[in-house]
């Protein structure tokens, strides 16, 4: 086999792999398009702000190696995360901001890895939430904060707004 033939074979293999990857990614985006979050126009008081946080990925709960391609949360990158009294806003650079209402929040957790990033034990913060569309899937968006203090502050802020929502819902049920 000559060098030229060897090179042609490898170019064909690489082209086939790239084509397969593009088709698979397009199918994933079509599959997850129903999970798109509506613009809520969150206007509640700011509980906590986090600038220049590393957004890693959004995955189904319990499936850390299966990326979900939700518009606004499709690609890994730097993000500004704002926890408000009425929800959480995530603005990943290069994508449109995403707003998750407090009623959708399910809490926070920590992990050592997700698709796209492996770090030390409990080095990633997980924002657990439930999609209101497409069968109400439970999802986890993962972030890498600059310090453990910021990570704890994020968890406390999300916990605070989640408790306020559950207390409001609980008192509304008692009144009925």
PDB file of C-alpha atoms in Angstrom:
ATOM      1  CA  UNK A   1       0.000   0.000   0.000  1.00  0.00           C
ATOM      2  CA  UNK A   2       1.385   3.367  -0.958  1.00  0.00           C
ATOM      3  CA  UNK A   3       1.420   6.435   1.273  1.00  0.00           C
ATOM      4  CA  UNK A   4      -1.124   8.163  -0.938  1.00  0.00           C
ATOM      5  CA  UNK A   5      -3.569   5.260  -0.737  1.00  0.00           C
ATOM      6  CA  UNK A   6      -3.097   5.066   3.031  1.00  0.00           C
ATOM      7  CA  UNK A   7      -3.834   8.803   3.329  1.00  0.00           C
ATOM      8  CA  UNK A   8      -6.947   8.534   1.141  1.00  0.00           C
ATOM      9  CA  UNK A   9      -8.300   5.675   3.270  1.00  0.00           C
ATOM     10  CA  UNK A  10      -7.785   7.671   6.481  1.00  0.00           C
ATOM     11  CA  UNK A  11      -9.442  10.760   4.977  1.00  0.00           C
ATOM     12  CA  UNK A  12     -12.472   8.647   4.013  1.00  0.00           C
ATOM     13  CA  UNK A  13     -12.654   7.149   7.523  1.00  0.00           C
ATOM     14  CA  UNK A  14     -12.329  10.570   9.196  1.00  0.00           C
ATOM     15  CA  UNK A  15     -14.955  12.074   6.871  1.00  0.00           C
ATOM     16  CA  UNK A  16     -17.343   9.215   7.646  1.00  0.00           C
ATOM     17  CA  UNK A  17     -16.870   9.678  11.390  1.00  0.00           C
ATOM     18  CA  UNK A  18     -17.409  13.442  11.194  1.00  0.00           C
ATOM     19  CA  UNK A  19     -20.555  12.933   9.106  1.00  0.00           C
ATOM     20  CA  UNK A  20     -21.886  10.391  11.609  1.00  0.00           C
ATOM     21  CA  UNK A  21     -21.193  12.793  14.498  1.00  0.00           C
ATOM     22  CA  UNK A  22     -22.991  15.666  12.745  1.00  0.00           C
ATOM     23  CA  UNK A  23     -26.046  13.506  11.973  1.00  0.00           C
ATOM     24  CA  UNK A  24     -26.174  12.225  15.570  1.00  0.00           C
ATOM     25  CA  UNK A  25     -25.891  15.757  17.016  1.00  0.00           C
ATOM     26  CA  UNK A  26     -28.656  17.024  14.716  1.00  0.00           C
ATOM     27  CA  UNK A  27     -30.899  14.142  15.832  1.00  0.00           C
ATOM     28  CA  UNK A  28     -30.172  14.953  19.512  1.00  0.00           C
ATOM     29  CA  UNK A  29     -31.105  18.615  18.963  1.00  0.00           C
ATOM     30  CA  UNK A  30     -34.369  17.588  17.270  1.00  0.00           C
ATOM     31  CA  UNK A  31     -35.149  15.147  20.091  1.00  0.00           C
ATOM     32  CA  UNK A  32     -34.555  17.757  22.802  1.00  0.00           C
ATOM     33  CA  UNK A  33     -36.202  20.726  21.040  1.00  0.00           C
ATOM     34  CA  UNK A  34     -39.414  20.075  23.008  1.00  0.00           C
ATOM     35  CA  UNK A  35     -37.511  20.801  26.234  1.00  0.00           C
ATOM     36  CA  UNK A  36     -36.940  24.451  25.236  1.00  0.00           C
ATOM     37  CA  UNK A  37     -37.683  26.766  28.136  1.00  0.00           C
ATOM     38  CA  UNK A  38     -40.022  29.724  27.631  1.00  0.00           C
ATOM     39  CA  UNK A  39     -38.884  33.245  28.453  1.00  0.00           C
ATOM     40  CA  UNK A  40     -40.413  34.007  31.835  1.00  0.00           C
ATOM     41  CA  UNK A  41     -39.117  37.519  32.366  1.00  0.00           C
ATOM     42  CA  UNK A  42     -37.908  36.801  35.892  1.00  0.00           C
ATOM     43  CA  UNK A  43     -38.077  40.018  37.890  1.00  0.00           C
ATOM     44  CA  UNK A  44     -37.795  38.852  41.503  1.00  0.00           C
ATOM     45  CA  UNK A  45     -35.224  40.193  43.933  1.00  0.00           C
ATOM     46  CA  UNK A  46     -31.714  38.831  43.412  1.00  0.00           C
ATOM     47  CA  UNK A  47     -30.776  36.265  46.072  1.00  0.00           C
ATOM     48  CA  UNK A  48     -27.283  35.609  44.664  1.00  0.00           C
ATOM     49  CA  UNK A  49     -25.260  36.338  41.528  1.00  0.00           C
ATOM     50  CA  UNK A  50     -22.370  34.333  40.141  1.00  0.00           C
ATOM     51  CA  UNK A  51     -20.307  35.745  37.287  1.00  0.00           C
ATOM     52  CA  UNK A  52     -17.994  33.749  35.053  1.00  0.00           C
ATOM     53  CA  UNK A  53     -19.019  30.276  36.216  1.00  0.00           C
ATOM     54  CA  UNK A  54     -18.048  27.265  34.139  1.00  0.00           C
ATOM     55  CA  UNK A  55     -21.248  25.715  32.760  1.00  0.00           C
ATOM     56  CA  UNK A  56     -20.547  22.047  32.019  1.00  0.00           C
ATOM     57  CA  UNK A  57     -23.713  20.357  30.743  1.00  0.00           C
ATOM     58  CA  UNK A  58     -27.338  19.468  31.343  1.00  0.00           C
ATOM     59  CA  UNK A  59     -28.126  15.782  31.691  1.00  0.00           C
ATOM     60  CA  UNK A  60     -31.157  13.704  32.668  1.00  0.00           C
ATOM     61  CA  UNK A  61     -31.200  12.963  36.397  1.00  0.00           C
ATOM     62  CA  UNK A  62     -29.302   9.745  37.024  1.00  0.00           C
ATOM     63  CA  UNK A  63     -27.678   9.703  33.561  1.00  0.00           C
ATOM     64  CA  UNK A  64     -24.490  11.808  33.906  1.00  0.00           C
ATOM     65  CA  UNK A  65     -23.068  10.747  30.540  1.00  0.00           C
ATOM     66  CA  UNK A  66     -26.100  11.662  28.390  1.00  0.00           C
ATOM     67  CA  UNK A  67     -26.034  15.313  27.332  1.00  0.00           C
ATOM     68  CA  UNK A  68     -29.348  17.078  26.697  1.00  0.00           C
ATOM     69  CA  UNK A  69     -29.304  19.731  23.945  1.00  0.00           C
ATOM     70  CA  UNK A  70     -31.756  22.310  25.291  1.00  0.00           C
ATOM     71  CA  UNK A  71     -31.614  25.658  23.453  1.00  0.00           C
ATOM     72  CA  UNK A  72     -29.577  27.972  25.664  1.00  0.00           C
ATOM     73  CA  UNK A  73     -27.920  25.081  27.514  1.00  0.00           C
ATOM     74  CA  UNK A  74     -26.503  23.162  24.577  1.00  0.00           C
ATOM     75  CA  UNK A  75     -22.797  23.958  24.753  1.00  0.00           C
ATOM     76  CA  UNK A  76     -20.199  24.052  27.507  1.00  0.00           C
ATOM     77  CA  UNK A  77     -18.880  27.534  28.313  1.00  0.00           C
ATOM     78  CA  UNK A  78     -18.665  30.440  30.722  1.00  0.00           C
ATOM     79  CA  UNK A  79     -21.957  31.535  32.218  1.00  0.00           C
ATOM     80  CA  UNK A  80     -23.467  34.145  34.484  1.00  0.00           C
ATOM     81  CA  UNK A  81     -25.906  32.566  36.945  1.00  0.00           C
ATOM     82  CA  UNK A  82     -28.445  34.682  38.816  1.00  0.00           C
ATOM     83  CA  UNK A  83     -30.603  33.183  41.549  1.00  0.00           C
ATOM     84  CA  UNK A  84     -33.746  35.282  41.967  1.00  0.00           C
ATOM     85  CA  UNK A  85     -36.713  34.881  44.302  1.00  0.00           C
ATOM     86  CA  UNK A  86     -38.820  33.676  41.364  1.00  0.00           C
ATOM     87  CA  UNK A  87     -36.263  31.459  39.595  1.00  0.00           C
ATOM     88  CA  UNK A  88     -32.767  30.944  38.263  1.00  0.00           C
ATOM     89  CA  UNK A  89     -31.364  32.611  35.150  1.00  0.00           C
ATOM     90  CA  UNK A  90     -28.445  30.983  33.321  1.00  0.00           C
ATOM     91  CA  UNK A  91     -26.735  32.998  30.581  1.00  0.00           C
ATOM     92  CA  UNK A  92     -24.097  30.891  28.811  1.00  0.00           C
ATOM     93  CA  UNK A  93     -21.821  32.983  26.565  1.00  0.00           C
ATOM     94  CA  UNK A  94     -22.895  32.692  22.943  1.00  0.00           C
ATOM     95  CA  UNK A  95     -26.363  31.333  23.744  1.00  0.00           C
ATOM     96  CA  UNK A  96     -29.651  32.895  24.726  1.00  0.00           C
ATOM     97  CA  UNK A  97     -30.327  33.158  28.484  1.00  0.00           C
ATOM     98  CA  UNK A  98     -32.456  30.431  30.050  1.00  0.00           C
ATOM     99  CA  UNK A  99     -34.880  30.977  32.921  1.00  0.00           C
ATOM    100  CA  UNK A 100     -36.017  28.217  35.270  1.00  0.00           C
ATOM    101  CA  UNK A 101     -38.963  29.083  37.539  1.00  0.00           C
ATOM    102  CA  UNK A 102     -38.797  28.196  41.236  1.00  0.00           C
ATOM    103  CA  UNK A 103     -41.729  25.788  40.772  1.00  0.00           C
ATOM    104  CA  UNK A 104     -39.472  23.711  38.497  1.00  0.00           C
ATOM    105  CA  UNK A 105     -36.528  23.581  40.924  1.00  0.00           C
ATOM    106  CA  UNK A 106     -35.890  20.312  42.757  1.00  0.00           C
ATOM    107  CA  UNK A 107     -32.752  21.326  44.686  1.00  0.00           C
ATOM    108  CA  UNK A 108     -29.001  21.022  44.348  1.00  0.00           C
ATOM    109  CA  UNK A 109     -26.397  18.323  44.675  1.00  0.00           C
ATOM    110  CA  UNK A 110     -22.707  17.823  44.008  1.00  0.00           C
ATOM    111  CA  UNK A 111     -20.838  15.393  41.777  1.00  0.00           C
ATOM    112  CA  UNK A 112     -17.335  14.507  40.651  1.00  0.00           C
ATOM    113  CA  UNK A 113     -18.150  14.295  36.974  1.00  0.00           C
ATOM    114  CA  UNK A 114     -20.549  14.804  34.133  1.00  0.00           C
ATOM    115  CA  UNK A 115     -20.248  14.442  30.400  1.00  0.00           C
ATOM    116  CA  UNK A 116     -17.543  16.917  29.453  1.00  0.00           C
ATOM    117  CA  UNK A 117     -15.809  17.300  32.837  1.00  0.00           C
ATOM    118  CA  UNK A 118     -14.288  15.191  35.610  1.00  0.00           C
ATOM    119  CA  UNK A 119     -13.064  16.912  38.781  1.00  0.00           C
ATOM    120  CA  UNK A 120     -12.390  16.083  42.420  1.00  0.00           C
ATOM    121  CA  UNK A 121     -15.115  14.563  44.608  1.00  0.00           C
ATOM    122  CA  UNK A 122     -18.125  16.937  44.846  1.00  0.00           C
ATOM    123  CA  UNK A 123     -16.331  19.527  42.686  1.00  0.00           C
ATOM    124  CA  UNK A 124     -19.333  20.178  40.434  1.00  0.00           C
ATOM    125  CA  UNK A 125     -22.581  21.783  41.578  1.00  0.00           C
ATOM    126  CA  UNK A 126     -25.780  20.342  40.183  1.00  0.00           C
ATOM    127  CA  UNK A 127     -28.951  22.369  39.781  1.00  0.00           C
ATOM    128  CA  UNK A 128     -31.773  19.833  39.745  1.00  0.00           C
ATOM    129  CA  UNK A 129     -34.941  20.876  37.977  1.00  0.00           C
ATOM    130  CA  UNK A 130     -37.926  19.477  36.144  1.00  0.00           C
ATOM    131  CA  UNK A 131     -38.869  20.337  32.604  1.00  0.00           C
ATOM    132  CA  UNK A 132     -42.531  21.277  32.187  1.00  0.00           C
ATOM    133  CA  UNK A 133     -42.545  20.032  28.592  1.00  0.00           C
ATOM    134  CA  UNK A 134     -42.126  16.622  27.002  1.00  0.00           C
ATOM    135  CA  UNK A 135     -43.154  14.358  29.849  1.00  0.00           C
ATOM    136  CA  UNK A 136     -41.755  16.483  32.685  1.00  0.00           C
ATOM    137  CA  UNK A 137     -38.220  15.078  32.638  1.00  0.00           C
ATOM    138  CA  UNK A 138     -36.010  15.616  35.662  1.00  0.00           C
ATOM    139  CA  UNK A 139     -32.746  17.262  34.634  1.00  0.00           C
ATOM    140  CA  UNK A 140     -29.462  18.334  36.225  1.00  0.00           C
ATOM    141  CA  UNK A 141     -27.441  21.320  35.022  1.00  0.00           C
ATOM    142  CA  UNK A 142     -23.840  21.206  36.236  1.00  0.00           C
ATOM    143  CA  UNK A 143     -21.515  24.093  37.081  1.00  0.00           C
ATOM    144  CA  UNK A 144     -17.916  24.443  38.237  1.00  0.00           C
ATOM    145  CA  UNK A 145     -17.543  27.380  40.630  1.00  0.00           C
ATOM    146  CA  UNK A 146     -14.261  29.147  41.344  1.00  0.00           C
ATOM    147  CA  UNK A 147     -14.225  28.044  44.991  1.00  0.00           C
ATOM    148  CA  UNK A 148     -16.043  25.736  47.425  1.00  0.00           C
ATOM    149  CA  UNK A 149     -17.376  28.856  49.173  1.00  0.00           C
ATOM    150  CA  UNK A 150     -19.117  29.976  45.970  1.00  0.00           C
ATOM    151  CA  UNK A 151     -20.444  26.450  45.503  1.00  0.00           C
ATOM    152  CA  UNK A 152     -21.958  26.451  49.019  1.00  0.00           C
ATOM    153  CA  UNK A 153     -23.390  29.957  48.484  1.00  0.00           C
ATOM    154  CA  UNK A 154     -25.083  28.752  45.283  1.00  0.00           C
ATOM    155  CA  UNK A 155     -26.596  25.719  47.052  1.00  0.00           C
ATOM    156  CA  UNK A 156     -27.831  27.908  49.927  1.00  0.00           C
ATOM    157  CA  UNK A 157     -29.445  30.447  47.575  1.00  0.00           C
ATOM    158  CA  UNK A 158     -31.256  27.751  45.569  1.00  0.00           C
ATOM    159  CA  UNK A 159     -32.349  26.030  48.790  1.00  0.00           C
ATOM    160  CA  UNK A 160     -33.682  29.323  50.137  1.00  0.00           C
ATOM    161  CA  UNK A 161     -35.837  30.117  47.106  1.00  0.00           C
ATOM    162  CA  UNK A 162     -37.025  26.484  46.863  1.00  0.00           C
ATOM    163  CA  UNK A 163     -38.119  26.538  50.531  1.00  0.00           C
ATOM    164  CA  UNK A 164     -39.964  29.821  50.027  1.00  0.00           C
ATOM    165  CA  UNK A 165     -41.884  28.240  47.142  1.00  0.00           C
ATOM    166  CA  UNK A 166     -42.731  25.069  49.051  1.00  0.00           C
ATOM    167  CA  UNK A 167     -43.856  27.119  52.088  1.00  0.00           C
ATOM    168  CA  UNK A 168     -46.064  29.271  49.846  1.00  0.00           C
ATOM    169  CA  UNK A 169     -47.556  26.185  48.172  1.00  0.00           C
ATOM    170  CA  UNK A 170     -48.060  24.490  51.551  1.00  0.00           C
ATOM    171  CA  UNK A 171     -49.837  27.502  53.088  1.00  0.00           C
ATOM    172  CA  UNK A 172     -51.997  27.849  49.933  1.00  0.00           C
ATOM    173  CA  UNK A 173     -53.097  24.219  50.316  1.00  0.00           C
ATOM    174  CA  UNK A 174     -53.950  24.791  53.996  1.00  0.00           C
ATOM    175  CA  UNK A 175     -56.083  27.820  53.094  1.00  0.00           C
ATOM    176  CA  UNK A 176     -58.096  25.825  50.554  1.00  0.00           C
TER     177      UNK A 176
END
